[in-house]
């Protein structure tokens, strides 16, 4: 379907006005003019160069794109001002921002009461406004660098992002101070799939075993096994990019839920907690693992390395020690060893790893994926050599 340039720009202009009113109703500022925003959106339309079967499909695409880019612009302006004033050590602004009580002002009160109420209901613990402000202030200050603020990706509003950061840090602080005891039970919401770092053959086996036939299974197979390009999947499933991403998220959530509730060991292979946690290998999992190894071979090569007669604590230490030892025997650079150790063993967030090694997030993801392939190959070679 061919696009009329003037008609398309007029449509975008009308949609920009609607989104601007929505943004202003939320007490947010947007200094960019309508003309600037329309041009920015039009440049994206030209770059995407999409074809549409119907006018309705085109309007849906333009509406979603307009909302995304205009809100992104508003979030960028708001966050830029807040981050700039904090980094300039504007003490008056910081005082109002972290301890202010005006819900219409530029401060954290818009999400603070909800978080403190949740903590009270869940853990029966009262945290004052001052305590909450001190905890968040100290965390973001980060020894005088404010570097945590640089992790804001601008994909959501600054305050939505900060609310998640604040709640996570408050719970971590209260747990560290032995004030609360957090339930570590896994859910689809607090875990993530390892995605492309797992071999396609592994995903094929797991998906075929765990997922019933249907759209979710087809989407996961195309994403994780066949690893098709987004444009190909959009055409295959008859969805636009936004709806495809939503479908992928729903399919992943379904798979995670099945993995967590199943009795298989797949969960330990392809699932990780979103928040950092210590390496933990259950006693039952370890016992079954060794029984399987001994069944495969009368002489278990892992016994010499780990020791099958160790108690749980000693065995846990040996497993972790073994995981750290393998990369040291490979011809990896120090940077590669750090990336793999932080991501695989310590489950550190990719953005944090990127910051620590001074690289881009995309570089870390690619490097980690390649290191995992090399690690899996090394483990197989080690097994073949030691199992004889």
Short mmCIF file of C-alpha atoms in Angstrom, two decimals:
data_model
loop_
_atom_site.label_atom_id
_atom_site.label_comp_id
_atom_site.label_asym_id
_atom_site.label_seq_id
_atom_site.Cartn_x
_atom_site.Cartn_y
_atom_site.Cartn_z
CA UNK A 1 0.00 0.00 0.00
CA UNK A 2 1.54 3.31 -1.10
CA UNK A 3 1.69 6.19 1.37
CA UNK A 4 0.56 9.74 0.62
CA UNK A 5 3.20 11.96 2.26
CA UNK A 6 0.92 14.90 2.99
CA UNK A 7 -1.93 12.76 4.32
CA UNK A 8 0.46 10.79 6.51
CA UNK A 9 2.06 13.91 8.01
CA UNK A 10 -1.36 15.42 8.69
CA UNK A 11 -2.36 12.24 10.50
CA UNK A 12 0.84 12.28 12.58
CA UNK A 13 0.30 15.96 13.41
CA UNK A 14 -3.17 15.22 14.81
CA UNK A 15 -1.88 12.29 16.84
CA UNK A 16 0.98 14.39 18.26
CA UNK A 17 -1.52 16.96 19.55
CA UNK A 18 -3.51 14.21 21.30
CA UNK A 19 -0.44 12.71 22.98
CA UNK A 20 0.80 16.18 24.01
CA UNK A 21 -2.48 16.84 25.83
CA UNK A 22 -2.15 13.50 27.56
CA UNK A 23 1.40 14.34 28.66
CA UNK A 24 0.45 17.78 29.94
CA UNK A 25 -2.45 16.26 31.92
CA UNK A 26 0.20 14.25 33.79
CA UNK A 27 1.90 17.51 34.87
CA UNK A 28 4.83 16.89 32.50
CA UNK A 29 6.57 19.35 30.21
CA UNK A 30 7.31 18.92 26.51
CA UNK A 31 9.29 21.79 25.03
CA UNK A 32 9.70 20.33 21.52
CA UNK A 33 7.28 21.87 19.00
CA UNK A 34 4.67 19.84 17.13
CA UNK A 35 6.60 20.43 13.90
CA UNK A 36 9.83 19.05 15.43
CA UNK A 37 8.02 15.98 16.75
CA UNK A 38 6.23 15.32 13.44
CA UNK A 39 9.53 15.50 11.58
CA UNK A 40 11.19 13.11 14.04
CA UNK A 41 8.34 10.63 13.64
CA UNK A 42 8.33 11.03 9.86
CA UNK A 43 12.08 10.30 9.72
CA UNK A 44 11.40 7.05 11.59
CA UNK A 45 8.56 6.19 9.19
CA UNK A 46 10.87 6.67 6.23
CA UNK A 47 13.62 4.62 7.86
CA UNK A 48 11.22 1.74 8.63
CA UNK A 49 9.91 1.82 5.04
CA UNK A 50 7.02 -0.51 5.83
CA UNK A 51 4.22 -1.59 3.53
CA UNK A 52 0.67 -1.98 4.79
CA UNK A 53 -2.13 -4.15 3.48
CA UNK A 54 -4.85 -1.82 4.74
CA UNK A 55 -5.28 1.78 5.86
CA UNK A 56 -6.34 0.54 9.30
CA UNK A 57 -3.02 -1.28 9.71
CA UNK A 58 -1.12 1.86 8.71
CA UNK A 59 -3.05 4.04 11.20
CA UNK A 60 -2.37 1.56 13.99
CA UNK A 61 1.35 1.67 13.19
CA UNK A 62 1.42 5.49 13.10
CA UNK A 63 -0.51 5.76 16.36
CA UNK A 64 1.82 3.36 18.20
CA UNK A 65 4.95 5.01 16.79
CA UNK A 66 3.72 8.53 17.63
CA UNK A 67 2.85 7.60 21.20
CA UNK A 68 6.20 5.87 21.71
CA UNK A 69 8.38 8.68 20.33
CA UNK A 70 6.48 11.61 21.85
CA UNK A 71 6.40 10.03 25.30
CA UNK A 72 10.08 9.16 24.89
CA UNK A 73 10.79 12.82 24.18
CA UNK A 74 8.85 13.90 27.28
CA UNK A 75 10.59 11.33 29.46
CA UNK A 76 13.96 12.39 28.11
CA UNK A 77 13.35 16.07 28.91
CA UNK A 78 12.09 15.33 32.42
CA UNK A 79 14.85 12.88 33.29
CA UNK A 80 17.57 15.08 31.80
CA UNK A 81 16.62 17.99 34.06
CA UNK A 82 16.39 15.85 37.21
CA UNK A 83 19.65 14.01 36.56
CA UNK A 84 21.45 17.23 35.66
CA UNK A 85 20.40 19.02 38.86
CA UNK A 86 21.32 16.05 41.03
CA UNK A 87 24.72 15.69 39.37
CA UNK A 88 25.33 19.41 39.88
CA UNK A 89 24.84 18.74 43.61
CA UNK A 90 21.92 21.15 43.86
CA UNK A 91 21.29 20.53 47.57
CA UNK A 92 17.98 22.43 47.73
CA UNK A 93 16.63 20.48 44.75
CA UNK A 94 17.87 17.18 46.23
CA UNK A 95 16.21 17.96 49.57
CA UNK A 96 12.84 18.59 47.90
CA UNK A 97 13.26 15.68 45.50
CA UNK A 98 14.00 12.98 48.12
CA UNK A 99 11.99 14.33 51.09
CA UNK A 100 9.26 16.52 49.55
CA UNK A 101 5.60 15.73 50.25
CA UNK A 102 3.82 17.69 47.49
CA UNK A 103 2.38 14.98 45.16
CA UNK A 104 2.33 17.45 42.27
CA UNK A 105 5.93 18.54 42.74
CA UNK A 106 9.10 17.11 41.27
CA UNK A 107 9.78 14.58 44.02
CA UNK A 108 9.47 10.89 44.89
CA UNK A 109 6.26 11.28 46.90
CA UNK A 110 4.26 10.13 43.85
CA UNK A 111 5.45 6.54 44.41
CA UNK A 112 6.85 6.62 47.96
CA UNK A 113 3.57 6.12 49.83
CA UNK A 114 2.64 3.09 47.74
CA UNK A 115 6.01 1.40 48.37
CA UNK A 116 5.93 2.11 52.11
CA UNK A 117 2.35 0.83 52.29
CA UNK A 118 3.35 -2.40 50.51
CA UNK A 119 6.25 -2.90 52.92
CA UNK A 120 3.92 -2.35 55.88
CA UNK A 121 1.31 -4.82 54.59
CA UNK A 122 3.81 -7.48 53.54
CA UNK A 123 6.40 -7.36 56.33
CA UNK A 124 4.64 -5.39 59.12
CA UNK A 125 7.53 -2.91 59.13
CA UNK A 126 7.15 0.88 59.35
CA UNK A 127 9.63 2.95 57.34
CA UNK A 128 9.49 6.72 57.70
CA UNK A 129 9.67 9.25 54.86
CA UNK A 130 13.08 10.35 56.13
CA UNK A 131 14.43 6.78 56.29
CA UNK A 132 13.15 6.01 52.79
CA UNK A 133 14.73 9.22 51.44
CA UNK A 134 18.04 8.44 53.15
CA UNK A 135 18.18 4.90 51.73
CA UNK A 136 17.42 5.97 48.16
CA UNK A 137 19.66 9.06 48.37
CA UNK A 138 22.61 7.00 49.62
CA UNK A 139 22.11 4.33 46.97
CA UNK A 140 21.91 6.79 44.06
CA UNK A 141 24.75 8.93 45.44
CA UNK A 142 27.00 5.86 45.18
CA UNK A 143 30.08 7.36 46.81
CA UNK A 144 29.70 10.68 45.06
CA UNK A 145 29.25 9.59 41.44
CA UNK A 146 25.47 9.41 40.85
CA UNK A 147 26.44 6.70 38.32
CA UNK A 148 23.26 4.70 39.03
CA UNK A 149 21.28 7.43 37.25
CA UNK A 150 23.13 6.66 34.02
CA UNK A 151 21.39 3.26 33.92
CA UNK A 152 18.04 4.89 33.14
CA UNK A 153 17.26 3.79 29.57
CA UNK A 154 14.34 6.23 28.94
CA UNK A 155 12.09 3.38 27.78
CA UNK A 156 9.63 4.29 30.54
CA UNK A 157 9.08 7.43 32.59
CA UNK A 158 11.92 8.34 34.94
CA UNK A 159 9.69 8.00 38.00
CA UNK A 160 8.45 4.53 36.95
CA UNK A 161 12.06 3.41 36.61
CA UNK A 162 13.07 5.07 39.88
CA UNK A 163 10.15 3.47 41.73
CA UNK A 164 11.41 0.00 40.75
CA UNK A 165 14.95 0.92 41.77
CA UNK A 166 13.75 2.34 45.09
CA UNK A 167 11.63 -0.66 46.02
CA UNK A 168 14.40 -3.11 45.15
CA UNK A 169 16.97 -1.16 47.17
CA UNK A 170 14.66 -0.70 50.16
CA UNK A 171 13.95 -4.45 50.34
CA UNK A 172 17.65 -5.23 49.92
CA UNK A 173 18.54 -2.80 52.72
CA UNK A 174 15.90 -4.13 55.13
CA UNK A 175 16.95 -7.70 54.42
CA UNK A 176 20.63 -6.87 54.88
CA UNK A 177 19.82 -5.24 58.23
CA UNK A 178 17.96 -8.46 59.26
CA UNK A 179 14.72 -6.50 59.62
CA UNK A 180 12.80 -8.63 57.10
CA UNK A 181 13.17 -12.09 55.59
CA UNK A 182 12.39 -12.13 51.86
CA UNK A 183 10.73 -15.12 50.23
CA UNK A 184 12.96 -16.24 47.36
CA UNK A 185 10.35 -18.41 45.65
CA UNK A 186 10.66 -18.10 41.89
CA UNK A 187 7.85 -16.77 39.71
CA UNK A 188 7.48 -15.89 36.04
CA UNK A 189 7.74 -12.24 37.06
CA UNK A 190 11.01 -12.37 39.01
CA UNK A 191 12.91 -14.60 36.56
CA UNK A 192 14.24 -14.31 33.03
CA UNK A 193 15.09 -16.74 30.25
CA UNK A 194 18.72 -16.92 29.16
CA UNK A 195 17.56 -16.55 25.56
CA UNK A 196 20.20 -16.55 22.84
CA UNK A 197 22.98 -17.61 25.21
CA UNK A 198 21.46 -21.11 25.20
CA UNK A 199 22.13 -23.28 22.15
CA UNK A 200 19.22 -23.61 19.67
CA UNK A 201 19.36 -27.41 20.02
CA UNK A 202 18.76 -27.11 23.76
CA UNK A 203 15.81 -24.77 23.24
CA UNK A 204 14.34 -27.10 20.62
CA UNK A 205 14.38 -30.00 23.05
CA UNK A 206 12.92 -27.98 25.94
CA UNK A 207 10.20 -26.26 23.90
CA UNK A 208 9.06 -29.51 22.30
CA UNK A 209 8.97 -31.19 25.70
CA UNK A 210 7.34 -28.39 27.71
CA UNK A 211 5.03 -26.43 25.39
CA UNK A 212 1.70 -27.65 23.95
CA UNK A 213 1.07 -27.04 20.26
CA UNK A 214 -0.20 -23.55 19.55
CA UNK A 215 0.79 -19.96 18.84
CA UNK A 216 2.97 -19.59 21.96
CA UNK A 217 5.01 -22.63 21.00
CA UNK A 218 5.36 -21.44 17.39
CA UNK A 219 6.53 -17.97 18.50
CA UNK A 220 9.09 -19.40 20.94
CA UNK A 221 10.36 -21.85 18.33
CA UNK A 222 10.80 -19.11 15.72
CA UNK A 223 12.50 -16.83 18.27
CA UNK A 224 14.79 -19.18 20.21
CA UNK A 225 15.37 -22.12 17.87
CA UNK A 226 15.14 -20.78 14.32
CA UNK A 227 16.14 -17.27 15.47
CA UNK A 228 14.28 -15.63 12.64
CA UNK A 229 14.54 -11.92 11.88
CA UNK A 230 11.79 -9.71 13.29
CA UNK A 231 10.53 -8.72 9.84
CA UNK A 232 10.16 -12.37 8.86
CA UNK A 233 8.25 -13.18 12.05
CA UNK A 234 5.97 -10.15 11.61
CA UNK A 235 5.00 -11.48 8.19
CA UNK A 236 4.77 -15.12 9.33
CA UNK A 237 2.44 -14.47 12.27
CA UNK A 238 0.49 -11.58 10.72
CA UNK A 239 1.38 -9.18 13.55
CA UNK A 240 2.97 -5.75 13.67
CA UNK A 241 6.24 -5.36 15.59
CA UNK A 242 4.56 -4.14 18.78
CA UNK A 243 2.05 -6.99 18.90
CA UNK A 244 4.80 -9.49 18.10
CA UNK A 245 6.85 -8.28 21.09
CA UNK A 246 3.78 -8.60 23.34
CA UNK A 247 3.19 -12.13 22.05
CA UNK A 248 6.83 -13.05 22.69
CA UNK A 249 6.57 -11.76 26.27
CA UNK A 250 3.38 -13.74 26.90
CA UNK A 251 4.90 -16.89 25.41
CA UNK A 252 8.06 -16.48 27.51
CA UNK A 253 5.97 -15.96 30.66
CA UNK A 254 4.02 -19.14 29.90
CA UNK A 255 7.24 -21.12 29.37
CA UNK A 256 8.81 -19.75 32.57
CA UNK A 257 5.72 -20.71 34.56
CA UNK A 258 5.83 -24.25 33.15
CA UNK A 259 9.55 -24.53 33.89
CA UNK A 260 9.09 -23.40 37.50
CA UNK A 261 6.15 -25.73 38.15
CA UNK A 262 7.64 -28.78 36.42
CA UNK A 263 9.76 -31.49 38.02
CA UNK A 264 12.38 -31.31 35.26
CA UNK A 265 15.85 -29.84 35.68
CA UNK A 266 15.39 -27.45 32.75
CA UNK A 267 14.83 -24.56 35.13
CA UNK A 268 18.46 -24.63 36.28
CA UNK A 269 19.69 -24.65 32.68
CA UNK A 270 17.76 -21.79 31.10
CA UNK A 271 16.29 -19.68 33.90
CA UNK A 272 17.90 -17.00 36.06
CA UNK A 273 16.61 -14.65 38.74
CA UNK A 274 16.26 -11.01 37.70
CA UNK A 275 17.80 -9.81 40.95
CA UNK A 276 21.27 -10.93 41.83
CA UNK A 277 21.47 -13.90 44.17
CA UNK A 278 24.17 -16.27 45.36
CA UNK A 279 24.76 -19.46 43.41
CA UNK A 280 22.54 -22.10 44.99
CA UNK A 281 22.44 -25.76 44.01
CA UNK A 282 19.77 -27.70 45.86
CA UNK A 283 20.74 -30.83 47.74
CA UNK A 284 18.12 -32.85 45.85
CA UNK A 285 19.31 -31.57 42.47
CA UNK A 286 22.94 -32.38 43.31
CA UNK A 287 22.06 -35.84 44.58
CA UNK A 288 20.04 -36.68 41.47
CA UNK A 289 22.79 -35.26 39.27
CA UNK A 290 25.43 -37.53 40.80
CA UNK A 291 23.12 -40.55 40.64
CA UNK A 292 22.63 -39.90 36.96
CA UNK A 293 26.36 -39.49 36.41
CA UNK A 294 27.10 -42.76 38.22
CA UNK A 295 24.44 -44.53 36.21
CA UNK A 296 26.08 -43.27 33.01
CA UNK A 297 29.49 -44.50 34.10
CA UNK A 298 30.62 -46.67 36.96
CA UNK A 299 33.53 -44.35 37.53
CA UNK A 300 32.22 -40.84 38.04
CA UNK A 301 34.92 -38.31 37.02
CA UNK A 302 33.15 -35.55 38.93
CA UNK A 303 33.62 -37.47 42.17
CA UNK A 304 37.35 -36.83 42.02
CA UNK A 305 36.74 -33.16 41.42
CA UNK A 306 33.86 -32.42 43.78
CA UNK A 307 33.66 -35.37 46.16
CA UNK A 308 30.37 -37.23 46.47
CA UNK A 309 30.65 -37.70 50.24
CA UNK A 310 30.73 -33.98 51.06
CA UNK A 311 27.98 -32.36 53.12
CA UNK A 312 25.70 -29.75 51.53
CA UNK A 313 27.77 -26.71 52.50
CA UNK A 314 31.05 -28.27 51.39
CA UNK A 315 29.47 -29.55 48.18
CA UNK A 316 28.05 -26.10 47.45
CA UNK A 317 31.50 -24.57 47.85
CA UNK A 318 33.02 -27.20 45.55
CA UNK A 319 30.42 -26.61 42.84
CA UNK A 320 31.06 -22.87 42.88
CA UNK A 321 34.80 -23.46 42.95
CA UNK A 322 34.48 -25.80 39.96
CA UNK A 323 32.50 -23.18 38.00
CA UNK A 324 35.17 -20.56 38.67
CA UNK A 325 38.00 -22.96 37.82
CA UNK A 326 36.87 -23.94 34.32
CA UNK A 327 37.22 -20.45 32.72
CA UNK A 328 40.67 -20.08 34.27
CA UNK A 329 41.84 -23.11 32.29
CA UNK A 330 40.58 -21.68 29.00
CA UNK A 331 42.54 -19.24 26.88
CA UNK A 332 40.34 -16.28 27.78
CA UNK A 333 41.44 -12.73 28.34
CA UNK A 334 40.91 -11.24 31.79
CA UNK A 335 38.05 -9.16 30.39
CA UNK A 336 36.33 -12.26 28.96
CA UNK A 337 36.70 -14.14 32.23
CA UNK A 338 35.18 -11.24 34.17
CA UNK A 339 32.22 -10.94 31.77
CA UNK A 340 31.41 -14.66 31.91
CA UNK A 341 31.88 -14.92 35.68
CA UNK A 342 29.67 -11.91 36.41
CA UNK A 343 26.90 -12.98 34.02
CA UNK A 344 26.86 -16.79 34.42
CA UNK A 345 27.90 -17.36 38.03
CA UNK A 346 26.96 -14.14 39.82
CA UNK A 347 23.94 -13.32 37.59
CA UNK A 348 24.92 -9.64 37.40
CA UNK A 349 22.70 -7.48 35.18
CA UNK A 350 24.15 -6.90 31.66
CA UNK A 351 24.04 -3.11 32.06
CA UNK A 352 26.07 -3.32 35.26
CA UNK A 353 28.62 -5.65 33.63
CA UNK A 354 28.94 -3.21 30.73
CA UNK A 355 29.63 -0.38 33.15
CA UNK A 356 32.24 -2.39 35.05
CA UNK A 357 34.21 -3.37 31.94
CA UNK A 358 33.70 -0.05 30.15
CA UNK A 359 31.80 -1.52 27.20
CA UNK A 360 28.39 -1.09 25.56
CA UNK A 361 25.50 -3.33 26.66
CA UNK A 362 25.25 -4.83 23.14
CA UNK A 363 28.95 -5.79 23.26
CA UNK A 364 28.46 -7.56 26.59
CA UNK A 365 25.45 -9.53 25.29
CA UNK A 366 27.31 -10.66 22.18
CA UNK A 367 30.50 -11.51 24.06
CA UNK A 368 28.62 -13.45 26.75
CA UNK A 369 26.74 -15.46 24.12
CA UNK A 370 29.99 -16.43 22.38
CA UNK A 371 31.73 -17.26 25.65
CA UNK A 372 28.86 -19.56 26.60
CA UNK A 373 29.28 -21.47 23.34
CA UNK A 374 33.01 -21.87 24.04
CA UNK A 375 32.31 -22.86 27.66
CA UNK A 376 29.79 -25.54 26.65
CA UNK A 377 32.26 -26.92 24.12
CA UNK A 378 35.02 -27.00 26.76
CA UNK A 379 32.75 -28.83 29.23
CA UNK A 380 31.91 -31.48 26.62
CA UNK A 381 35.60 -31.97 25.78
CA UNK A 382 36.44 -32.17 29.48
CA UNK A 383 33.70 -34.76 30.00
CA UNK A 384 34.83 -36.94 27.09
CA UNK A 385 38.42 -36.84 28.32
CA UNK A 386 37.67 -37.58 31.99
CA UNK A 387 34.86 -40.09 31.49
CA UNK A 388 37.14 -42.66 29.84
#
